[in-house]
Coordinates of C-alpha atoms and ligand atoms in Angstrom, one line a residue:
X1 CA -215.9 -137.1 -95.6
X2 CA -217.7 -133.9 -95.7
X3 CA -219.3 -132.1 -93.0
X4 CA -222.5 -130.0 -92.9
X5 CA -222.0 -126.5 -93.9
X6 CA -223.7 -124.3 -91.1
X7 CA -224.6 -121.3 -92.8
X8 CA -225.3 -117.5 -91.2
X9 CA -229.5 -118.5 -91.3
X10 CA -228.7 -121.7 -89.2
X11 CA -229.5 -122.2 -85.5
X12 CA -226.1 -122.1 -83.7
X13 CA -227.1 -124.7 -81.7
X14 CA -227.5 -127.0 -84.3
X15 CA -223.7 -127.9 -84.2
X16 CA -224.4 -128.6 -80.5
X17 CA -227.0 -131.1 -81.3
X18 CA -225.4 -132.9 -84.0
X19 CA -222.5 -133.8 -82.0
X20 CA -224.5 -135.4 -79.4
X21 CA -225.7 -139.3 -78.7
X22 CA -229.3 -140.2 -78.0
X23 CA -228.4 -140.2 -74.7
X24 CA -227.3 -136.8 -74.9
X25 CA -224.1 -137.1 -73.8
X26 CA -221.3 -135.2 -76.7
X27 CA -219.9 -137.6 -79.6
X28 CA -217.0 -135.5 -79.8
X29 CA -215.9 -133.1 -77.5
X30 CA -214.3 -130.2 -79.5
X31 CA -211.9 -127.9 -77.0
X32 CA -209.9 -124.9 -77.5
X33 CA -206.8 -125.1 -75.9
X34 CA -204.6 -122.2 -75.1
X35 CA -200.7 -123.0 -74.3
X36 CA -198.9 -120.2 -73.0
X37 CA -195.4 -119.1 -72.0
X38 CA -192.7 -116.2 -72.8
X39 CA -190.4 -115.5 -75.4
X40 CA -188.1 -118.3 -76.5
X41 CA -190.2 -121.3 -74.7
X42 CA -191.0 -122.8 -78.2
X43 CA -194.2 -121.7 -78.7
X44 CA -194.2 -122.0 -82.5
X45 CA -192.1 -125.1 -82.2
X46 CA -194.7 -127.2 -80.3
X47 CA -197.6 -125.6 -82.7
X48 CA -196.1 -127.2 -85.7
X49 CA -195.6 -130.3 -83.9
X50 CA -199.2 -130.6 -82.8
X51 CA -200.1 -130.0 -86.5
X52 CA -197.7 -132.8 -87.6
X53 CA -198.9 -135.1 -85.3
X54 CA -202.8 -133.9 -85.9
X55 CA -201.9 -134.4 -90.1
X56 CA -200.2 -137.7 -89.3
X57 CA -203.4 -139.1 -87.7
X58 CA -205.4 -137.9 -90.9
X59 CA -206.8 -134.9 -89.3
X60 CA -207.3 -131.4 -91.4
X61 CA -206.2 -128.4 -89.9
X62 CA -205.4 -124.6 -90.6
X63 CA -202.9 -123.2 -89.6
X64 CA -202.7 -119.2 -88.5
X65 CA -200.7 -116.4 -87.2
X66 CA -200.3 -113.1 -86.5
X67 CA -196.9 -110.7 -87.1
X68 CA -195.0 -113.8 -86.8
X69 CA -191.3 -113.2 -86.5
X70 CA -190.5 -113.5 -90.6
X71 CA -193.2 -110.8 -91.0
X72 CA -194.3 -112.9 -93.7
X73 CA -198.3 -115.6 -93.8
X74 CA -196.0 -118.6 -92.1
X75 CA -195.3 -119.6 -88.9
X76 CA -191.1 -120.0 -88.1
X77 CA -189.8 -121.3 -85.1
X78 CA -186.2 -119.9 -83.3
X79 CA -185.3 -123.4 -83.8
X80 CA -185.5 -123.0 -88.0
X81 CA -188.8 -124.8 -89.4
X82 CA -191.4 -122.8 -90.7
X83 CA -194.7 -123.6 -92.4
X84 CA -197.1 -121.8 -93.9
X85 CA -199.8 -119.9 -92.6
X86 CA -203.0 -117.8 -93.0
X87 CA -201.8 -114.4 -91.8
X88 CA -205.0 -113.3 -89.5
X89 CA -205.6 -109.9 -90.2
X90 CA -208.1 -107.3 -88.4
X91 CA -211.2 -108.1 -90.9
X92 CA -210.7 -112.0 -90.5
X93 CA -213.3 -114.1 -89.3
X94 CA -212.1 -117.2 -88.3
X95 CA -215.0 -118.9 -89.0
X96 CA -214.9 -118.0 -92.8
X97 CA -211.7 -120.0 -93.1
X98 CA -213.3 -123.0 -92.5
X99 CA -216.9 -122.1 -94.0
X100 CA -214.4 -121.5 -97.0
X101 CA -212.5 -124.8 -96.8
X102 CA -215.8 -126.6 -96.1
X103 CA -217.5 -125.3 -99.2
X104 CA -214.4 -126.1 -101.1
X105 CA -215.1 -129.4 -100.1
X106 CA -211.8 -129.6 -97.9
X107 CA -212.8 -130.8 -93.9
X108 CA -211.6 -129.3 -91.2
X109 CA -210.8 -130.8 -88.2
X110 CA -208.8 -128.2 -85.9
X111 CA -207.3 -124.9 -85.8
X112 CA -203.8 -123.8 -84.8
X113 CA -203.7 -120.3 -84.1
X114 CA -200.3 -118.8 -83.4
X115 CA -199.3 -115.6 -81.8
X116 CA -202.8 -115.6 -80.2
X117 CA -202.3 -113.0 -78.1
X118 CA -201.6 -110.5 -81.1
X119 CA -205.1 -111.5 -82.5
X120 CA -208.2 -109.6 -81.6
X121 CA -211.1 -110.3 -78.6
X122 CA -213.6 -111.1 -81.6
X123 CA -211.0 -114.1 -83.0
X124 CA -210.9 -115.6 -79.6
X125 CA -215.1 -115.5 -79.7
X126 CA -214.7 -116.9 -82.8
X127 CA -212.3 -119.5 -81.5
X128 CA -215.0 -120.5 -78.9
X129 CA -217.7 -120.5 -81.5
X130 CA -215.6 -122.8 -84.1
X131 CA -215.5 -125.2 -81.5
X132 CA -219.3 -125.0 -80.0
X133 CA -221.2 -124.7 -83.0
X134 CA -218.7 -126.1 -85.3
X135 CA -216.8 -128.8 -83.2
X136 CA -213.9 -127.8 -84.6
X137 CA -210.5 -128.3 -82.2
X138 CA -209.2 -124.9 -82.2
X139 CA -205.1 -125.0 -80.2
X140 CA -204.3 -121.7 -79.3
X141 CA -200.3 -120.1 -78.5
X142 CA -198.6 -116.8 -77.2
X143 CA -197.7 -114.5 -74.6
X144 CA -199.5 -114.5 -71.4
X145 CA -198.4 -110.9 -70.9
X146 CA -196.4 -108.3 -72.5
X147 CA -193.4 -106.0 -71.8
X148 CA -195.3 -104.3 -69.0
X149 CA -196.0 -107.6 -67.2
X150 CA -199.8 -107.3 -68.1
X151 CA -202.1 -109.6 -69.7
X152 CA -202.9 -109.5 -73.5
X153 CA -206.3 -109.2 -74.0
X154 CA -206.6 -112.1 -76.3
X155 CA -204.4 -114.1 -73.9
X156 CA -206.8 -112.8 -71.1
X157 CA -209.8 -113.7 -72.9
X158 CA -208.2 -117.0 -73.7
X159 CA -207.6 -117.3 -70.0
X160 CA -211.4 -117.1 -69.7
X161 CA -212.9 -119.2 -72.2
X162 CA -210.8 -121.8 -72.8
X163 CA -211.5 -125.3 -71.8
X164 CA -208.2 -126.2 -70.8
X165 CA -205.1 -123.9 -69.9
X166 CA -201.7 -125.2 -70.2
X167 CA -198.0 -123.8 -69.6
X168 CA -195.4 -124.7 -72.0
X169 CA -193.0 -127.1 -69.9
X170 CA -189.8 -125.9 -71.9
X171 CA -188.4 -123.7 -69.3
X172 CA -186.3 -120.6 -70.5
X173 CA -184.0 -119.3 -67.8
X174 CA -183.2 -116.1 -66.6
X175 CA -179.6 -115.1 -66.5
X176 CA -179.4 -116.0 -62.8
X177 CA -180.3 -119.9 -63.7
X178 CA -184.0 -118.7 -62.2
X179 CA -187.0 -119.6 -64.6
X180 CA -187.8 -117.0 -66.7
X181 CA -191.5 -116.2 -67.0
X182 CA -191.2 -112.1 -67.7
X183 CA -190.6 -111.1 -71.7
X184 CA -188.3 -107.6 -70.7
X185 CA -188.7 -105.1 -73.5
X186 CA -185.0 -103.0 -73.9
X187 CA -184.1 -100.4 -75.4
X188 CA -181.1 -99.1 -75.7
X189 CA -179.8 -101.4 -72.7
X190 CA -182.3 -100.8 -70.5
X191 CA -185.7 -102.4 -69.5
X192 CA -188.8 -100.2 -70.6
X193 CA -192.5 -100.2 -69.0
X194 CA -194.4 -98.0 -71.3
X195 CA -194.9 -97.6 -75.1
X196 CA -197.0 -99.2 -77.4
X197 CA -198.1 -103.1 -76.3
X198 CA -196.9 -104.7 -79.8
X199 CA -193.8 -103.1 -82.1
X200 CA -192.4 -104.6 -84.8
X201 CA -189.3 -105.2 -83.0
X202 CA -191.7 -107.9 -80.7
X203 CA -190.8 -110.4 -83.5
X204 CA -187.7 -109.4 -85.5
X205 CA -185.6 -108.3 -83.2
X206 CA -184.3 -104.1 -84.6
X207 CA -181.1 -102.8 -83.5
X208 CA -183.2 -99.8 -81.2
X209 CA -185.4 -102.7 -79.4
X210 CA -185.0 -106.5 -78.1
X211 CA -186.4 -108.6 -75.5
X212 CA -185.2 -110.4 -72.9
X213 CA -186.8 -113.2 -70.9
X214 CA -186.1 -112.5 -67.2
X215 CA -187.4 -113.6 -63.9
X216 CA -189.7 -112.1 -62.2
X217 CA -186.8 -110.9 -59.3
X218 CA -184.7 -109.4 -62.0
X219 CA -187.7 -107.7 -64.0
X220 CA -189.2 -106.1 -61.4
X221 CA -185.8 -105.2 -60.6
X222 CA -184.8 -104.0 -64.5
X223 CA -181.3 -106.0 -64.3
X224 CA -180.3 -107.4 -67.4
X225 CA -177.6 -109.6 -65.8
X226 CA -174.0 -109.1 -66.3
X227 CA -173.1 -109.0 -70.2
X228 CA -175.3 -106.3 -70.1
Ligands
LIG301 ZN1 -183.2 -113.6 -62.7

């Protein structure tokens, strides 16, 4: 079943009106969702399984990313499935994707976005706008914060916008049994606080840089635990 096309003439809040009962009240209330937690939680692995589960019930999604660990337009998990993506690149309106599907005749239902936090501010607008004007589900994942401890600003914007704000439950521990919450950039054995905010080595892990999940104790600290 196709849906309308909006089009770049139509009112934005024509979405907004379509989606709503005579008594007002919204038919279907689209959300963007942003899960969130460090390295190694399985991110990637619960973002395929949401688009399983989505496809199983007869829903259409896209799928996206952004420098995913295989450097290549799919989306790989630690834990070895893959599937493949739309690599979002700096140009990319999200929107187009599905204006694309759509006048391909192909619905769209929802949205994963991977590596979120890698994207940029105007894909997160975009993420808000697919689901307000085009009730599409849009389920964001990534990083909270980066080496440094700071906020992404796509993760921070996600912070903002989104209608519901979720950490991923699969814990990752520190090597003191503690949680582990802090992603620990280190180079050459030792924990690093400045440099660029995304290197290629934040995916595929280089022989000059890795990361290491740590709490926060033993990355405000810089200790990398005994084997190191
Ligand atoms: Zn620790």
């Amino acid at each position: 079943m196709a849906r309308p096309l909006p089009g770049p003439d139509d009112d934005p809040r024509r979405g907004c009106a379509a989606t709503r009962g005579a008594d007002g009240r919204p038919l279907h209330a689209a959300a963007l969702r942003f899960f969130w937690g460090p390295m190694d939680c399985g991110k990637s692995t619960m973002a395929l399984q949401m688009n399983h589960n989505h496809a199983r019930q007869g829903r259409r999604g896209l799928v996206t990313t952004r420098i995913d660990r295989s450097l290549g337009p799919q989306v790989t998990t630690r834990i070895g499935l893959a599937h493949a993506a739309i690599e979002v690149t700096d140009g990319l309106d999200l929107r187009d994707l599905v204006n694309d599907a759509w006048a391909e005749g192909v619905r769209v239902d929802y949205l994963i976005c991977d590596e979120a936090s890698f994207y940029d501010l105007e894909h997160v607008e975009q993420m808000a706008d697919l689901v307000d004007n085009y009730d599409v589900d849009v389920y964001a994942f990534g990083l909270a914060t980066d080496f440094r401890s700071c906020l992404f600003p796509a993760a921070r914007r996600l912070f903002e916008l989104a209608d519901s704000v979720a950490r991923i439950q699969v814990e990752v521990l520190c090597w003191c049994g503690r949680e582990g919450l802090l992603n620990a950039r280190v180079i050459d054995g030792r924990v690093v606080r400045e440099g660029e905010q995304v290197v290629i080595g934040d995916t595929v892990d280089t022989a000059d840089v890795r990361y290491q999940v740590l709490c926060r104790r033993h990355y405000r600290a810089g200790e990398l635990g005994p084997r190191d």
